[in-house]
Amino acid sequence: MSSIYKRKRNGKNDGYVMYSIYAYDPLKNKKRYFNITLGKIGPALTWDDCLKQKKELDRVFDIKKGGKQEMQLNKAITTYLKHKMIHFNIKPPKNSSIKLQNYHLDKFKEIIVKRYGSGIMMKHIDDHILKWYYEIREEKLKTSSFIVHKRIINGFLGWTKD
């Protein structure tokens, strides 16, 4: 959300118009406040000119949106599966491969959500949680199934890190 306002110095308007916005800074890779002086109101600069400049600056800041987005587990899995379907290598995956991948990712989501809640963010799934998760799954799966399961989960986690 951005705004323009008449600047005050020592409690008095000094005639300058400021543009202010809380936006993503690519140099610091985080959000911060930007305060930009548009100019001094006078014959060369009117309030309408400032409104036009505000619209242009809003458009520029909107284009430069970015940064690391924090993704929840549910959204990450959905995005990953869409990505896998669109960006397949030479030929599309078989239906059995898709079902297998969906099954293992659903199990992963089910167990993690049961313990940590549906709002868990991907950034919170660390090595400690994975170790706990793999211990649970190793008990319930055969060795060959566990290897496939671990490969699918690690592939998903590797994709989310990149």
CSV table of N, CA and C in Angstrom, one decimal, residues 18-83:
chain,number,residue,atom,x,y,z
A,18,MET,N,5.8,13.8,-0.6
A,18,MET,CA,6.6,12.6,-0.5
A,18,MET,C,5.7,11.4,-0.9
A,19,TYR,N,6.4,10.4,-1.5
A,19,TYR,CA,5.8,9.1,-1.8
A,19,TYR,C,6.3,8.1,-0.9
A,20,SER,N,5.5,7.3,-0.3
A,20,SER,CA,5.9,6.3,0.7
A,20,SER,C,5.3,4.9,0.4
A,21,ILE,N,6.1,3.9,0.4
A,21,ILE,CA,5.6,2.5,0.2
A,21,ILE,C,6.4,1.5,0.9
A,22,TYR,N,5.8,0.4,1.4
A,22,TYR,CA,6.4,-0.7,2.0
A,22,TYR,C,6.5,-1.8,0.9
A,23,ALA,N,7.7,-2.0,0.4
A,23,ALA,CA,7.8,-2.9,-0.8
A,23,ALA,C,9.1,-3.8,-0.7
A,24,TYR,N,9.2,-4.7,-1.6
A,24,TYR,CA,10.3,-5.6,-1.6
A,24,TYR,C,11.6,-4.9,-2.2
A,25,ASP,N,12.7,-5.1,-1.5
A,25,ASP,CA,14.0,-4.6,-1.9
A,25,ASP,C,14.9,-5.7,-2.4
A,26,PRO,N,15.1,-5.8,-3.7
A,26,PRO,CA,15.9,-7.0,-4.2
A,26,PRO,C,17.3,-7.0,-3.7
A,27,LEU,N,17.9,-5.8,-3.3
A,27,LEU,CA,19.3,-5.8,-2.8
A,27,LEU,C,19.4,-6.4,-1.4
A,28,LYS,N,18.4,-6.2,-0.6
A,28,LYS,CA,18.4,-6.8,0.7
A,28,LYS,C,17.6,-8.0,0.9
A,29,ASN,N,16.9,-8.4,-0.2
A,29,ASN,CA,16.0,-9.6,-0.2
A,29,ASN,C,15.0,-9.6,0.9
A,30,LYS,N,14.4,-8.5,1.2
A,30,LYS,CA,13.4,-8.3,2.2
A,30,LYS,C,12.6,-7.1,1.9
A,31,LYS,N,11.5,-7.0,2.6
A,31,LYS,CA,10.6,-5.8,2.5
A,31,LYS,C,11.2,-4.6,3.3
A,32,ARG,N,11.0,-3.4,2.8
A,32,ARG,CA,11.4,-2.2,3.6
A,32,ARG,C,10.6,-1.0,3.2
A,33,TYR,N,10.7,0.1,3.9
A,33,TYR,CA,10.0,1.3,3.5
A,33,TYR,C,10.9,2.1,2.6
A,34,PHE,N,10.2,2.6,1.6
A,34,PHE,CA,10.8,3.5,0.6
A,34,PHE,C,10.1,4.9,0.8
A,35,ASN,N,10.8,6.0,1.0
A,35,ASN,CA,10.3,7.3,1.0
A,35,ASN,C,11.0,8.1,-0.1
A,36,ILE,N,10.2,8.6,-1.1
A,36,ILE,CA,10.7,9.3,-2.2
A,36,ILE,C,10.1,10.7,-2.3
A,37,THR,N,11.0,11.7,-2.4
A,37,THR,CA,10.5,13.0,-2.6
A,37,THR,C,10.1,13.3,-4.0
A,38,LEU,N,8.9,13.6,-4.2
A,38,LEU,CA,8.4,13.9,-5.6
A,38,LEU,C,8.7,15.3,-6.1
A,39,GLY,N,8.8,16.2,-5.2
A,39,GLY,CA,9.1,17.6,-5.5
A,39,GLY,C,8.3,18.6,-4.7
A,40,LYS,N,8.5,19.9,-5.0
A,40,LYS,CA,7.9,21.0,-4.2
A,40,LYS,C,6.7,21.5,-5.0
A,41,ILE,N,5.6,21.6,-4.3
A,41,ILE,CA,4.3,22.1,-5.0
A,41,ILE,C,4.6,23.5,-5.4
A,42,GLY,N,4.2,23.8,-6.6
A,42,GLY,CA,4.4,25.2,-7.2
A,42,GLY,C,3.9,25.2,-8.6
A,43,PRO,N,4.3,26.2,-9.3
A,43,PRO,CA,3.9,26.3,-10.7
A,43,PRO,C,4.3,25.1,-11.6
A,44,ALA,N,5.4,24.6,-11.3
A,44,ALA,CA,5.9,23.5,-12.1
A,44,ALA,C,5.4,22.1,-11.7
A,45,LEU,N,4.9,22.0,-10.5
A,45,LEU,CA,4.4,20.7,-9.9
A,45,LEU,C,3.1,20.9,-9.2
A,46,THR,N,2.0,20.3,-9.7
A,46,THR,CA,0.7,20.4,-9.0
A,46,THR,C,0.4,19.0,-8.3
A,47,TRP,N,-0.7,19.1,-7.5
A,47,TRP,CA,-1.1,17.9,-6.8
A,47,TRP,C,-1.5,16.8,-7.8
A,48,ASP,N,-2.1,17.1,-8.9
A,48,ASP,CA,-2.5,16.2,-9.9
A,48,ASP,C,-1.2,15.5,-10.5
A,49,ASP,N,-0.2,16.3,-10.7
A,49,ASP,CA,1.1,15.7,-11.2
A,49,ASP,C,1.6,14.7,-10.2
A,50,CYS,N,1.5,15.0,-9.0
A,50,CYS,CA,2.0,14.0,-7.9
A,50,CYS,C,1.2,12.8,-7.9
A,51,LEU,N,-0.2,12.9,-8.2
A,51,LEU,CA,-1.0,11.7,-8.2
A,51,LEU,C,-0.6,10.8,-9.4
A,52,LYS,N,-0.3,11.5,-10.6
A,52,LYS,CA,0.2,10.7,-11.7
A,52,LYS,C,1.5,10.0,-11.5
A,53,GLN,N,2.4,10.7,-10.8
A,53,GLN,CA,3.7,10.1,-10.4
A,53,GLN,C,3.5,8.9,-9.5
A,54,LYS,N,2.5,9.1,-8.5
A,54,LYS,CA,2.2,8.0,-7.6
A,54,LYS,C,1.8,6.7,-8.4
A,55,LYS,N,0.9,6.9,-9.4
A,55,LYS,CA,0.4,5.8,-10.2
A,55,LYS,C,1.6,5.1,-10.9
A,56,GLU,N,2.5,5.9,-11.4
A,56,GLU,CA,3.6,5.4,-12.1
A,56,GLU,C,4.6,4.6,-11.2
A,57,LEU,N,4.8,5.2,-10.0
A,57,LEU,CA,5.7,4.5,-9.0
A,57,LEU,C,5.0,3.2,-8.5
A,58,ASP,N,3.7,3.3,-8.3
A,58,ASP,CA,3.0,2.0,-7.9
A,58,ASP,C,3.2,0.9,-8.9
A,59,ARG,N,3.1,1.3,-10.2
A,59,ARG,CA,3.2,0.3,-11.3
A,59,ARG,C,4.7,-0.2,-11.3
A,60,VAL,N,5.7,0.6,-11.1
A,60,VAL,CA,7.1,0.2,-11.1
A,60,VAL,C,7.3,-0.8,-9.9
A,61,PHE,N,6.8,-0.4,-8.7
A,61,PHE,CA,7.0,-1.3,-7.5
A,61,PHE,C,6.2,-2.6,-7.7
A,62,ASP,N,5.1,-2.5,-8.3
A,62,ASP,CA,4.3,-3.7,-8.6
A,62,ASP,C,5.1,-4.7,-9.5
A,63,ILE,N,5.8,-4.2,-10.5
A,63,ILE,CA,6.6,-5.0,-11.4
A,63,ILE,C,7.7,-5.7,-10.7
A,64,LYS,N,8.3,-4.9,-9.7
A,64,LYS,CA,9.5,-5.4,-9.0
A,64,LYS,C,9.1,-6.3,-7.8
A,65,LYS,N,7.9,-6.7,-7.7
A,65,LYS,CA,7.5,-7.6,-6.6
A,65,LYS,C,8.3,-8.8,-6.7
A,66,GLY,N,8.7,-9.4,-5.6
A,66,GLY,CA,9.4,-10.6,-5.7
A,66,GLY,C,9.8,-11.1,-4.3
A,67,GLY,N,11.0,-11.7,-4.2
A,67,GLY,CA,11.5,-12.2,-3.0
A,67,GLY,C,11.0,-13.6,-2.7
A,68,LYS,N,11.5,-14.1,-1.6
A,68,LYS,CA,11.2,-15.4,-1.2
A,68,LYS,C,9.8,-15.4,-0.6
A,69,GLN,N,8.9,-16.2,-1.2
A,69,GLN,CA,7.6,-16.3,-0.7
A,69,GLN,C,7.5,-17.5,0.2
A,70,GLU,N,6.9,-17.3,1.3
A,70,GLU,CA,6.8,-18.4,2.3
A,70,GLU,C,5.6,-19.2,1.9
A,71,MET,N,5.8,-20.5,1.7
A,71,MET,CA,4.8,-21.4,1.1
A,71,MET,C,4.4,-22.4,2.2
A,72,GLN,N,3.1,-22.7,2.3
A,72,GLN,CA,2.6,-23.7,3.2
A,72,GLN,C,2.8,-25.1,2.5
A,73,LEU,N,2.8,-26.1,3.3
A,73,LEU,CA,3.0,-27.5,2.8
A,73,LEU,C,2.0,-27.8,1.7
A,74,ASN,N,0.7,-27.6,2.0
A,74,ASN,CA,-0.3,-28.0,1.0
A,74,ASN,C,-0.1,-27.3,-0.4
A,75,LYS,N,0.2,-26.0,-0.3
A,75,LYS,CA,0.4,-25.2,-1.6
A,75,LYS,C,1.7,-25.7,-2.3
A,76,ALA,N,2.7,-26.0,-1.5
A,76,ALA,CA,4.0,-26.5,-2.1
A,76,ALA,C,3.8,-27.8,-2.8
A,77,ILE,N,3.0,-28.7,-2.3
A,77,ILE,CA,2.8,-30.0,-2.9
A,77,ILE,C,2.0,-29.8,-4.2
A,78,THR,N,0.9,-29.0,-4.1
A,78,THR,CA,0.1,-28.8,-5.3
A,78,THR,C,0.9,-28.1,-6.4
A,79,THR,N,1.7,-27.1,-6.1
A,79,THR,CA,2.6,-26.5,-7.1
A,79,THR,C,3.6,-27.4,-7.7
A,80,TYR,N,4.2,-28.3,-6.8
A,80,TYR,CA,5.2,-29.2,-7.3
A,80,TYR,C,4.6,-30.2,-8.3
A,81,LEU,N,3.4,-30.7,-8.0
A,81,LEU,CA,2.7,-31.7,-8.9
A,81,LEU,C,2.4,-31.0,-10.2
A,82,LYS,N,1.9,-29.8,-10.2
A,82,LYS,CA,1.6,-29.1,-11.4
A,82,LYS,C,2.9,-28.9,-12.2
A,83,HIS,N,4.0,-28.5,-11.5
A,83,HIS,CA,5.3,-28.3,-12.2
A,83,HIS,C,5.7,-29.6,-12.8
